[in-house]
Tab-separated table of C-alpha atoms in Angstrom:
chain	number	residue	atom	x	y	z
A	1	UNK	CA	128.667	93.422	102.851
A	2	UNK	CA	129.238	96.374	104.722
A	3	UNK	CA	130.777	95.055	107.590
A	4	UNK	CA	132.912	92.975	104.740
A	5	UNK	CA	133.558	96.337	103.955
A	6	UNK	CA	133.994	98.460	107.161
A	7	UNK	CA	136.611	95.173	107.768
A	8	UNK	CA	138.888	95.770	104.447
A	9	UNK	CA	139.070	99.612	105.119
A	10	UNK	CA	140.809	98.792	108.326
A	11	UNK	CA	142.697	96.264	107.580
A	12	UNK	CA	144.367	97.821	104.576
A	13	UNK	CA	144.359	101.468	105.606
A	14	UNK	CA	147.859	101.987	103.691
A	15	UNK	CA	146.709	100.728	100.497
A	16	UNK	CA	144.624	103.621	100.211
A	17	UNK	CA	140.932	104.566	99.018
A	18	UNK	CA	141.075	103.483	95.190
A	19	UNK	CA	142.039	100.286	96.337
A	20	UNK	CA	139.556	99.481	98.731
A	21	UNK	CA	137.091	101.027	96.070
A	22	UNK	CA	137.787	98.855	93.394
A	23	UNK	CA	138.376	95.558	95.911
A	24	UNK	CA	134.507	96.464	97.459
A	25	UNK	CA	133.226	96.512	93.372
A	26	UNK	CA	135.259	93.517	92.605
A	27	UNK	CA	133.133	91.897	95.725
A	28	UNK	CA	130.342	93.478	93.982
A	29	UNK	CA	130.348	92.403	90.609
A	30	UNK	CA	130.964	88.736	91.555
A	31	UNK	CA	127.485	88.366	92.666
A	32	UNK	CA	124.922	90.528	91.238
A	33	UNK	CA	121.856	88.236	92.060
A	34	UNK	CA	123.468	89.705	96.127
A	35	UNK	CA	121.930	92.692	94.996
A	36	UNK	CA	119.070	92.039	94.071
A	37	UNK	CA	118.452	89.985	97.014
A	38	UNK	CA	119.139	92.854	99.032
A	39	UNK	CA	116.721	94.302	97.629
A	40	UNK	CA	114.128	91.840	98.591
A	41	UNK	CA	113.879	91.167	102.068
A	42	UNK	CA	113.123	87.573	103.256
A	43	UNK	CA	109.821	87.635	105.433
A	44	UNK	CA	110.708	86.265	108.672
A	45	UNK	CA	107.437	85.245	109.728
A	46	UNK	CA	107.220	83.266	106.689
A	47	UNK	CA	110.602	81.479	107.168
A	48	UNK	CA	109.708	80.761	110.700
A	49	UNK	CA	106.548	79.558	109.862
A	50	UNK	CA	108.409	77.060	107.542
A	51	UNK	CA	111.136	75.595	110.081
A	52	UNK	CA	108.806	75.392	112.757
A	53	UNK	CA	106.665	73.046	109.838
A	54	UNK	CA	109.190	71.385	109.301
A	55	UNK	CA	110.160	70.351	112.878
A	56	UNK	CA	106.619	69.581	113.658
A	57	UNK	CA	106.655	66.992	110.516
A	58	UNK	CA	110.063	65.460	111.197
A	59	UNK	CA	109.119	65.045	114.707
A	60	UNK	CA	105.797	63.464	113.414
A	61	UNK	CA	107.455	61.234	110.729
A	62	UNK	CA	110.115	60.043	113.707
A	63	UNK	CA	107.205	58.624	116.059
A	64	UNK	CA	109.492	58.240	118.865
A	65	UNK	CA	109.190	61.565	120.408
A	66	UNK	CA	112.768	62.999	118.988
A	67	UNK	CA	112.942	65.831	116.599
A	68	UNK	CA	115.269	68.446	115.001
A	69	UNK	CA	114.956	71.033	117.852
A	70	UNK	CA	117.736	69.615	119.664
A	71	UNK	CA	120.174	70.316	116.738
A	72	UNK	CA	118.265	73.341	115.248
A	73	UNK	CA	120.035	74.590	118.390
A	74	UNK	CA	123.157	73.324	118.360
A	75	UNK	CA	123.410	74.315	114.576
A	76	UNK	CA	122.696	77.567	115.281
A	77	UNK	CA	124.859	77.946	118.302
A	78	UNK	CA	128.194	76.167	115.869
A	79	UNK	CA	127.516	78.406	112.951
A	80	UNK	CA	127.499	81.307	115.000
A	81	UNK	CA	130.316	80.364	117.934
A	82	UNK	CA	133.245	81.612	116.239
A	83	UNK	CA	132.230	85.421	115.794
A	84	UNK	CA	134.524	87.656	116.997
A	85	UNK	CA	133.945	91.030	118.498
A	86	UNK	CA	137.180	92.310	118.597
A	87	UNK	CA	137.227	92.547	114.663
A	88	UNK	CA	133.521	91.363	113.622
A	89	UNK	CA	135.257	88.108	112.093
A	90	UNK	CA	133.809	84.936	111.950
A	91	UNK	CA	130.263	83.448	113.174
A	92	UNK	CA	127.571	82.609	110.734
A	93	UNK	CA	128.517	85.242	108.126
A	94	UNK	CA	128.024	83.436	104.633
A	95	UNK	CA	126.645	79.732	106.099
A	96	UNK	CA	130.548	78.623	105.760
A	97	UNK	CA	130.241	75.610	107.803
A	98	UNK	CA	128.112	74.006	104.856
A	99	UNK	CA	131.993	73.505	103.374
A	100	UNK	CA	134.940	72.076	104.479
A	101	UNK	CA	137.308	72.345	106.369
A	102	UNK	CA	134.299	73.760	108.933
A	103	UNK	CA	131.769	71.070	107.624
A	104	UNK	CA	133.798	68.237	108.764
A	105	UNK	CA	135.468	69.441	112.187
A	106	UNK	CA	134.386	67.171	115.181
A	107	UNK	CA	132.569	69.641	116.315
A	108	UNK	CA	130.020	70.002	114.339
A	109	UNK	CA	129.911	65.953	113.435
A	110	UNK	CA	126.196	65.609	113.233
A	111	UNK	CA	125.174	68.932	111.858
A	112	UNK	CA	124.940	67.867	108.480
A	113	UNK	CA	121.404	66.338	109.217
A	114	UNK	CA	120.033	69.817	109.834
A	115	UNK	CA	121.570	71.917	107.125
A	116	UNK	CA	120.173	69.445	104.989
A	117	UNK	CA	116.951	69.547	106.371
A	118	UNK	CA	116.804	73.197	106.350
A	119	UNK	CA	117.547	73.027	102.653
A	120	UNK	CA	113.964	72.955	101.185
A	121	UNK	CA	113.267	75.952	103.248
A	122	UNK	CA	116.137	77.716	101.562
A	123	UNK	CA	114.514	76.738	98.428
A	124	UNK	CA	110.997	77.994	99.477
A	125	UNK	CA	112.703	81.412	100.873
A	126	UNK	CA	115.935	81.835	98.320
A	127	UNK	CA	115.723	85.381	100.301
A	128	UNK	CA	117.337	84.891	103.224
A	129	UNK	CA	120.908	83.884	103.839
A	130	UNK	CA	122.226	80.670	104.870
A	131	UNK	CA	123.754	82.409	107.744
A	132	UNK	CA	120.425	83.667	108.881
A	133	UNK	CA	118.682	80.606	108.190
A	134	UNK	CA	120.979	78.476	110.769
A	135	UNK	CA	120.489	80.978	113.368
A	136	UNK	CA	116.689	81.714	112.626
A	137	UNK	CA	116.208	77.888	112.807
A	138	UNK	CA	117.895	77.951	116.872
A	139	UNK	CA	115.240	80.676	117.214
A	140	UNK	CA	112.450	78.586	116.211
A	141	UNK	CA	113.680	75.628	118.298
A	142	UNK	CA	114.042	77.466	121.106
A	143	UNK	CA	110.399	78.898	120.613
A	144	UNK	CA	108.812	75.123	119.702
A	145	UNK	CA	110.031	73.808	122.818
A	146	UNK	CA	108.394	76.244	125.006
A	147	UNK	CA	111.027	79.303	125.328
A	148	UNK	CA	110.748	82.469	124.693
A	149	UNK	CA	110.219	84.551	122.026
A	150	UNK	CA	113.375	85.604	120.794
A	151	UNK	CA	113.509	89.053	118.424
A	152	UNK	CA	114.925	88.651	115.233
């Protein structure tokens, strides 16, 4: 939210302090369970933990020596590929490629499979943020498969 916020102030310098106060509470006061999840930080062992689970059982359930870490990767590299330095736009900031228009670009045909699998981990960890979740769950691929441990 405060990037959201560092963003508005910049972008609408002229409109001047009270409005870019009472835009920031309208933000607010749409979602106050944001708040409260603020307050309660997801444990990221304990998400990990669950992805990696989960790739471990898909991969056991397939048989055929395939598994999810191929597109936990590719997810993670989609929902975060369109951040943008020069203004701190875009990337995985709200999990926005779980709708359309992003959803169903050719791009990221395919990628539907893994948000969906991730989405009993979002139920287990309501904590974290989709956006973190698709990039957490690259991290964890990347780790399965033998690579290195990658700070979060």
């Amino acid at each position: 939210m405060l990037n959201a916020a560092a963003r508005f102030g910049s972008r609408h310098a002229n409109a001047g302090p009270a409005a870019a106060t009472g835009a920031l509470l309208a933000l607010y006061s749409l979602s106050p369970a944001a708040a409260e999840a603020k307050a309660e930080a997801p444990s990221v062992s304990a998400v990990k933990k669950s992805i990696a689970d989960l790739i471990e059982d898909d991969a056991e359930r397939r048989g055929d020596g395939t598994s999810l870490t191929g597109t936990f990767v590719r997810l993670a590299w989609h929902a975060s590929g369109t951040y943008s330095k020069a203004d701190g736009c875009g990337g995985s900031n709200g999990g926005l490629m779980r709708f359309d228009p992003e959803a169903s670009w050719g791009a990221n045909a395919g990628l539907g499979v893994a948000r969906k699998a991730l989405e009993p981990v979002k139920a287990k960890h309501p904590e974290i943020s989709y956006a973190d979740l698709y990039t957490l769950s690259g991290v964890v691929a990347v780790e399965e498969a033998g690579g290195p441990k990658i700070p979060f």
